[in-house]
Amino acid sequence: MVLAALGVLTSAVVAEPASAHVSVTADDATRGAPEALLTFRVLNENEDATTVRVEIKLPVKFPLASVRPSPEPGWIVSTTPTTFNPPITTADGALTTGVGTITYTAAPGNPGVPVGGFVAFKVLAGPLPAGTESLAFPTVQTYSDGVVSRWITPTVPGAGEPDDPAPVLRLGAGEGAGALSAAQDAGPGSVTAADLRVTRIMAVIALVVGGAGALFGVGALTHARRGNVTSTPSA
C-alpha cells in the first residue's frame, strides 16, 4: 500500500509540469470578436535560473490585423513586422503588413521571472478570426543561464499533449452564431428551438380562440333558453 501511494505521488509530481509551460487566455475568445485582451502566462520551470526573455510568434494562417502589447514594468517590449499574404481586408482597405512577433526582454536591473514564479504579459489584439476554432502562439523562453525552452509543437487532437506544446487559444461561437449554426445543422425532420416557439405561440392562440368560442356558445345557449320560456295565463 505504501509503494502504491508512493507511485501515485511520483506520477503526480512527474505529470505536474505538463500542466504548466506557457498558456494563453482571452477576455473574449469568441470567433470573430472585434477585439480581445490576450494574457500570456509564462512560468519559470528552471530550478537554477530566471526567465529573461520571452518571444511570442503570432498566428500566420489566421493573422491578427491589430496587435498592441501592453507595457510591462521591468520589461522591454519590441515587435518585428510581418507581411500578410494574402492581405487582410479591413474597413479601411487591404492591410499588407502587421506584427509578426512580440519579444519581452528583462530590462537592466530586472532579474527576470524568479524560480517558481511567473509573469503575465497582456496583448490587445483583433479582430479574432471567424474561420478557425483555435489559434496557436509558438513561444520561445530564454533563461539567465542560456537554457532555451521552445514551446512550439502543435497539439494534435487525440494524440496527447507534446512535451513542448505551443500555447493555444480555443475559440468559441458567439450566441448568434451558435443559434444560426444549430438551425443550419438541423435536418429536414429536425425540430429546432424556433419550431418549438412557433408551436407554443400557436397553442396559446388556439386556447384564446377556443376560450372565446366557448364563452360565445354559452351566451347563445342561455339566450335561446330564455326565449323558449313562456308565461302561464292566470285562471
mmCIF file of C-alpha atoms in Angstrom:
data_model
loop_
_atom_site.group_PDB
_atom_site.id
_atom_site.type_symbol
_atom_site.label_atom_id
_atom_site.label_comp_id
_atom_site.label_asym_id
_atom_site.label_seq_id
_atom_site.Cartn_x
_atom_site.Cartn_y
_atom_site.Cartn_z
ATOM 1 C CA MET A 1 0.000 0.000 0.000
ATOM 2 C CA VAL A 2 2.878 2.349 0.823
ATOM 3 C CA LEU A 3 4.531 1.569 -2.504
ATOM 4 C CA ALA A 4 1.263 2.217 -4.324
ATOM 5 C CA ALA A 5 0.875 5.565 -2.595
ATOM 6 C CA LEU A 6 4.444 6.495 -3.466
ATOM 7 C CA GLY A 7 3.765 5.509 -7.063
ATOM 8 C CA VAL A 8 0.715 7.775 -7.233
ATOM 9 C CA LEU A 9 2.668 10.624 -5.649
ATOM 10 C CA THR A 10 5.561 10.149 -8.047
ATOM 11 C CA SER A 11 3.290 10.123 -11.074
ATOM 12 C CA ALA A 12 1.607 13.296 -9.830
ATOM 13 C CA VAL A 13 4.939 15.035 -9.443
ATOM 14 C CA VAL A 14 6.090 13.928 -12.879
ATOM 15 C CA ALA A 15 2.803 14.949 -14.516
ATOM 16 C CA GLU A 16 2.696 18.391 -12.926
ATOM 17 C CA PRO A 17 4.969 20.216 -15.402
ATOM 18 C CA ALA A 18 2.723 19.149 -18.302
ATOM 19 C CA SER A 19 0.025 21.494 -16.994
ATOM 20 C CA ALA A 20 2.435 24.429 -16.723
ATOM 21 C CA HIS A 21 4.629 25.777 -19.535
ATOM 22 C CA VAL A 22 3.237 28.842 -21.331
ATOM 23 C CA SER A 23 -0.502 29.398 -21.724
ATOM 24 C CA VAL A 24 -2.771 31.990 -23.325
ATOM 25 C CA THR A 25 -6.286 33.107 -22.396
ATOM 26 C CA ALA A 26 -8.584 35.914 -23.550
ATOM 27 C CA ASP A 27 -11.323 38.031 -22.033
ATOM 28 C CA ASP A 28 -13.350 37.345 -25.193
ATOM 29 C CA ALA A 29 -12.487 34.155 -27.057
ATOM 30 C CA THR A 30 -15.427 34.370 -29.445
ATOM 31 C CA ARG A 31 -14.784 33.685 -33.114
ATOM 32 C CA GLY A 32 -14.984 36.968 -34.979
ATOM 33 C CA ALA A 33 -14.726 39.108 -31.836
ATOM 34 C CA PRO A 34 -13.656 42.630 -32.865
ATOM 35 C CA GLU A 35 -11.079 42.814 -30.086
ATOM 36 C CA ALA A 36 -9.723 40.647 -27.258
ATOM 37 C CA LEU A 37 -7.288 41.089 -24.396
ATOM 38 C CA LEU A 38 -4.860 38.172 -24.621
ATOM 39 C CA THR A 39 -2.959 37.145 -21.488
ATOM 40 C CA PHE A 40 0.187 35.048 -21.879
ATOM 41 C CA ARG A 41 1.178 33.368 -18.620
ATOM 42 C CA VAL A 42 4.841 32.366 -18.544
ATOM 43 C CA LEU A 43 6.034 30.111 -15.732
ATOM 44 C CA ASN A 44 9.636 29.689 -14.665
ATOM 45 C CA GLU A 45 10.322 25.949 -14.638
ATOM 46 C CA ASN A 46 14.100 26.239 -14.265
ATOM 47 C CA GLU A 47 15.323 25.448 -10.756
ATOM 48 C CA ASP A 48 18.574 27.410 -11.067
ATOM 49 C CA ALA A 49 17.897 30.382 -13.354
ATOM 50 C CA THR A 50 15.415 33.155 -14.066
ATOM 51 C CA THR A 51 13.479 33.826 -17.258
ATOM 52 C CA VAL A 52 14.952 36.865 -19.015
ATOM 53 C CA ARG A 53 13.401 36.742 -22.475
ATOM 54 C CA VAL A 54 10.072 35.648 -23.961
ATOM 55 C CA GLU A 55 9.405 35.660 -27.702
ATOM 56 C CA ILE A 56 5.795 35.135 -28.856
ATOM 57 C CA LYS A 57 5.102 34.371 -32.522
ATOM 58 C CA LEU A 58 1.663 35.399 -33.761
ATOM 59 C CA PRO A 59 -0.528 33.167 -35.956
ATOM 60 C CA VAL A 60 0.381 33.074 -39.646
ATOM 61 C CA LYS A 61 -2.521 31.197 -41.236
ATOM 62 C CA PHE A 62 -5.090 33.293 -39.352
ATOM 63 C CA PRO A 63 -3.250 36.592 -38.770
ATOM 64 C CA LEU A 64 -4.384 39.346 -36.413
ATOM 65 C CA ALA A 65 -4.724 42.744 -38.057
ATOM 66 C CA SER A 66 -4.247 44.796 -34.899
ATOM 67 C CA VAL A 67 -1.728 43.823 -32.190
ATOM 68 C CA ARG A 68 -0.898 46.153 -29.293
ATOM 69 C CA PRO A 69 1.255 44.755 -26.467
ATOM 70 C CA SER A 70 0.768 46.358 -23.072
ATOM 71 C CA PRO A 71 3.844 47.809 -21.336
ATOM 72 C CA GLU A 72 5.087 45.548 -18.530
ATOM 73 C CA PRO A 73 7.145 47.140 -15.718
ATOM 74 C CA GLY A 74 10.731 45.869 -15.800
ATOM 75 C CA TRP A 75 10.469 44.532 -19.346
ATOM 76 C CA ILE A 76 11.465 45.944 -22.724
ATOM 77 C CA VAL A 77 8.813 45.235 -25.345
ATOM 78 C CA SER A 78 9.700 45.045 -29.038
ATOM 79 C CA THR A 79 7.928 43.784 -32.147
ATOM 80 C CA THR A 80 9.012 42.531 -35.537
ATOM 81 C CA PRO A 81 6.883 43.130 -38.650
ATOM 82 C CA THR A 82 5.420 40.543 -40.967
ATOM 83 C CA THR A 83 3.804 40.609 -44.397
ATOM 84 C CA PHE A 84 0.248 39.322 -44.701
ATOM 85 C CA ASN A 85 -0.179 37.002 -47.664
ATOM 86 C CA PRO A 86 -2.909 37.350 -48.710
ATOM 87 C CA PRO A 87 -3.589 40.847 -47.347
ATOM 88 C CA ILE A 88 -6.212 41.298 -44.633
ATOM 89 C CA THR A 89 -9.354 43.093 -45.777
ATOM 90 C CA THR A 90 -10.435 45.840 -43.379
ATOM 91 C CA ALA A 91 -12.940 48.689 -43.421
ATOM 92 C CA ASP A 92 -10.064 50.999 -44.356
ATOM 93 C CA GLY A 93 -8.822 48.815 -47.193
ATOM 94 C CA ALA A 94 -6.321 45.989 -47.602
ATOM 95 C CA LEU A 95 -3.741 45.555 -44.841
ATOM 96 C CA THR A 96 -0.450 44.084 -46.076
ATOM 97 C CA THR A 97 1.804 44.334 -43.008
ATOM 98 C CA GLY A 98 1.441 43.858 -39.297
ATOM 99 C CA VAL A 99 3.060 42.444 -36.162
ATOM 100 C CA GLY A 100 4.653 39.020 -36.545
ATOM 101 C CA THR A 101 6.486 38.583 -33.237
ATOM 102 C CA ILE A 102 6.379 40.179 -29.785
ATOM 103 C CA THR A 103 9.512 39.972 -27.638
ATOM 104 C CA TYR A 104 9.777 40.766 -23.930
ATOM 105 C CA THR A 105 13.310 41.229 -22.590
ATOM 106 C CA ALA A 106 14.153 41.808 -18.933
ATOM 107 C CA ALA A 107 15.291 45.419 -18.519
ATOM 108 C CA PRO A 108 18.579 46.266 -16.731
ATOM 109 C CA GLY A 109 18.075 45.799 -13.002
ATOM 110 C CA ASN A 110 15.267 43.282 -13.511
ATOM 111 C CA PRO A 111 16.474 39.729 -12.799
ATOM 112 C CA GLY A 112 13.502 38.321 -14.715
ATOM 113 C CA VAL A 113 10.914 35.774 -13.686
ATOM 114 C CA PRO A 114 12.186 34.180 -10.448
ATOM 115 C CA VAL A 115 12.428 30.459 -9.808
ATOM 116 C CA GLY A 116 8.951 29.165 -9.025
ATOM 117 C CA GLY A 117 7.344 32.398 -10.246
ATOM 118 C CA PHE A 118 5.502 33.577 -13.325
ATOM 119 C CA VAL A 119 4.691 36.695 -15.295
ATOM 120 C CA ALA A 120 1.580 37.629 -17.274
ATOM 121 C CA PHE A 121 2.039 39.585 -20.487
ATOM 122 C CA LYS A 122 -1.069 41.248 -21.947
ATOM 123 C CA VAL A 123 -1.736 41.987 -25.607
ATOM 124 C CA LEU A 124 -4.755 43.744 -27.113
ATOM 125 C CA ALA A 125 -5.463 42.133 -30.472
ATOM 126 C CA GLY A 126 -8.186 41.722 -33.035
ATOM 127 C CA PRO A 127 -10.310 41.015 -34.739
ATOM 128 C CA LEU A 128 -10.237 37.310 -33.915
ATOM 129 C CA PRO A 129 -10.683 35.091 -36.977
ATOM 130 C CA ALA A 130 -14.078 33.559 -37.655
ATOM 131 C CA GLY A 131 -12.841 30.611 -39.696
ATOM 132 C CA THR A 132 -10.992 28.589 -37.053
ATOM 133 C CA GLU A 133 -11.595 27.072 -33.628
ATOM 134 C CA SER A 134 -8.108 27.757 -32.250
ATOM 135 C CA LEU A 135 -5.061 29.997 -32.537
ATOM 136 C CA ALA A 136 -1.526 28.821 -31.750
ATOM 137 C CA PHE A 137 1.200 31.147 -30.461
ATOM 138 C CA PRO A 138 4.605 29.388 -30.612
ATOM 139 C CA THR A 139 6.741 30.821 -27.799
ATOM 140 C CA VAL A 140 10.469 30.716 -27.036
ATOM 141 C CA GLN A 141 11.517 31.170 -23.405
ATOM 142 C CA THR A 142 15.134 32.030 -22.556
ATOM 143 C CA TYR A 143 16.703 31.644 -19.106
ATOM 144 C CA SER A 144 19.559 33.564 -17.498
ATOM 145 C CA ASP A 145 21.846 30.512 -17.731
ATOM 146 C CA GLY A 146 21.404 30.320 -21.505
ATOM 147 C CA VAL A 147 18.892 27.440 -21.493
ATOM 148 C CA VAL A 148 16.143 27.882 -24.097
ATOM 149 C CA SER A 149 12.686 26.275 -23.896
ATOM 150 C CA ARG A 150 10.862 26.217 -27.210
ATOM 151 C CA TRP A 151 7.093 25.904 -26.731
ATOM 152 C CA ILE A 152 6.379 25.462 -30.424
ATOM 153 C CA THR A 153 4.954 21.998 -31.074
ATOM 154 C CA PRO A 154 1.299 21.918 -32.210
ATOM 155 C CA THR A 155 -1.126 19.866 -30.158
ATOM 156 C CA VAL A 156 -2.785 17.211 -32.331
ATOM 157 C CA PRO A 157 -6.315 16.179 -31.236
ATOM 158 C CA GLY A 158 -6.322 12.645 -29.853
ATOM 159 C CA ALA A 159 -2.524 12.395 -29.745
ATOM 160 C CA GLY A 160 -1.982 13.733 -26.239
ATOM 161 C CA GLU A 161 -0.043 16.816 -25.220
ATOM 162 C CA PRO A 162 3.530 17.055 -26.547
ATOM 163 C CA ASP A 163 6.452 17.792 -24.241
ATOM 164 C CA ASP A 164 6.798 21.325 -25.584
ATOM 165 C CA PRO A 165 3.276 22.428 -26.624
ATOM 166 C CA ALA A 166 2.688 25.810 -28.201
ATOM 167 C CA PRO A 167 0.184 27.983 -26.312
ATOM 168 C CA VAL A 168 -3.262 27.587 -27.885
ATOM 169 C CA LEU A 169 -6.283 29.869 -27.578
ATOM 170 C CA ARG A 170 -9.536 27.990 -28.059
ATOM 171 C CA LEU A 171 -12.205 29.998 -29.867
ATOM 172 C CA GLY A 172 -15.934 29.513 -29.387
ATOM 173 C CA ALA A 173 -19.014 30.557 -31.341
ATOM 174 C CA GLY A 174 -20.970 33.610 -30.261
ATOM 175 C CA GLU A 175 -24.602 33.410 -29.159
ATOM 176 C CA GLY A 176 -25.952 34.479 -32.541
ATOM 177 C CA ALA A 177 -23.520 32.261 -34.449
ATOM 178 C CA GLY A 178 -24.403 29.302 -32.269
ATOM 179 C CA ALA A 179 -28.127 29.727 -32.877
ATOM 180 C CA LEU A 180 -27.553 30.092 -36.619
ATOM 181 C CA SER A 181 -25.299 27.045 -36.652
ATOM 182 C CA ALA A 182 -27.893 24.974 -34.790
ATOM 183 C CA ALA A 183 -30.565 25.979 -37.283
ATOM 184 C CA GLN A 184 -28.339 25.158 -40.230
ATOM 185 C CA ASP A 185 -27.296 21.805 -38.798
ATOM 186 C CA ALA A 186 -30.859 20.703 -38.177
ATOM 187 C CA GLY A 187 -32.097 18.277 -40.833
ATOM 188 C CA PRO A 188 -35.454 18.453 -42.661
ATOM 189 C CA GLY A 189 -37.115 16.322 -39.998
ATOM 190 C CA SER A 190 -35.465 18.008 -37.038
ATOM 191 C CA VAL A 191 -37.291 20.174 -34.556
ATOM 192 C CA THR A 192 -35.468 23.393 -33.744
ATOM 193 C CA ALA A 193 -35.952 25.864 -30.905
ATOM 194 C CA ALA A 194 -37.661 28.215 -33.359
ATOM 195 C CA ASP A 195 -40.148 25.478 -34.259
ATOM 196 C CA LEU A 196 -40.949 24.951 -30.588
ATOM 197 C CA ARG A 197 -41.514 28.665 -30.049
ATOM 198 C CA VAL A 198 -43.910 28.820 -33.012
ATOM 199 C CA THR A 199 -45.752 25.762 -31.684
ATOM 200 C CA ARG A 200 -46.171 27.360 -28.258
ATOM 201 C CA ILE A 201 -47.474 30.604 -29.785
ATOM 202 C CA MET A 202 -49.985 28.717 -31.935
ATOM 203 C CA ALA A 203 -51.118 26.747 -28.901
ATOM 204 C CA VAL A 204 -51.735 29.933 -26.929
ATOM 205 C CA ILE A 205 -53.691 31.442 -29.830
ATOM 206 C CA ALA A 206 -55.755 28.264 -30.088
ATOM 207 C CA LEU A 207 -56.556 28.400 -26.383
ATOM 208 C CA VAL A 208 -57.584 32.048 -26.596
ATOM 209 C CA VAL A 209 -59.737 31.491 -29.661
ATOM 210 C CA GLY A 210 -61.197 28.318 -28.184
ATOM 211 C CA GLY A 211 -61.995 30.072 -24.921
ATOM 212 C CA ALA A 212 -63.692 32.927 -26.732
ATOM 213 C CA GLY A 213 -65.710 30.447 -28.794
ATOM 214 C CA ALA A 214 -66.789 28.605 -25.676
ATOM 215 C CA LEU A 215 -67.934 31.825 -23.997
ATOM 216 C CA PHE A 216 -69.866 32.784 -27.140
ATOM 217 C CA GLY A 217 -71.558 29.377 -27.216
ATOM 218 C CA VAL A 218 -72.615 29.562 -23.579
ATOM 219 C CA GLY A 219 -74.063 33.035 -24.128
ATOM 220 C CA ALA A 220 -76.014 31.899 -27.159
ATOM 221 C CA LEU A 221 -77.400 28.865 -25.366
ATOM 222 C CA THR A 222 -78.539 30.957 -22.405
ATOM 223 C CA HIS A 223 -80.234 33.427 -24.716
ATOM 224 C CA ALA A 224 -82.024 30.619 -26.531
ATOM 225 C CA ARG A 225 -83.296 29.065 -23.309
ATOM 226 C CA ARG A 226 -84.695 32.393 -22.170
ATOM 227 C CA GLY A 227 -86.525 32.798 -25.452
ATOM 228 C CA ASN A 228 -88.261 29.415 -25.067
ATOM 229 C CA VAL A 229 -89.743 30.192 -21.636
ATOM 230 C CA THR A 230 -93.485 31.272 -21.881
ATOM 231 C CA SER A 231 -95.707 32.675 -19.161
ATOM 232 C CA THR A 232 -98.745 30.627 -17.985
ATOM 233 C CA PRO A 233 -102.037 32.636 -18.223
ATOM 234 C CA SER A 234 -103.859 33.056 -14.915
ATOM 235 C CA ALA A 235 -107.287 31.410 -14.431
#
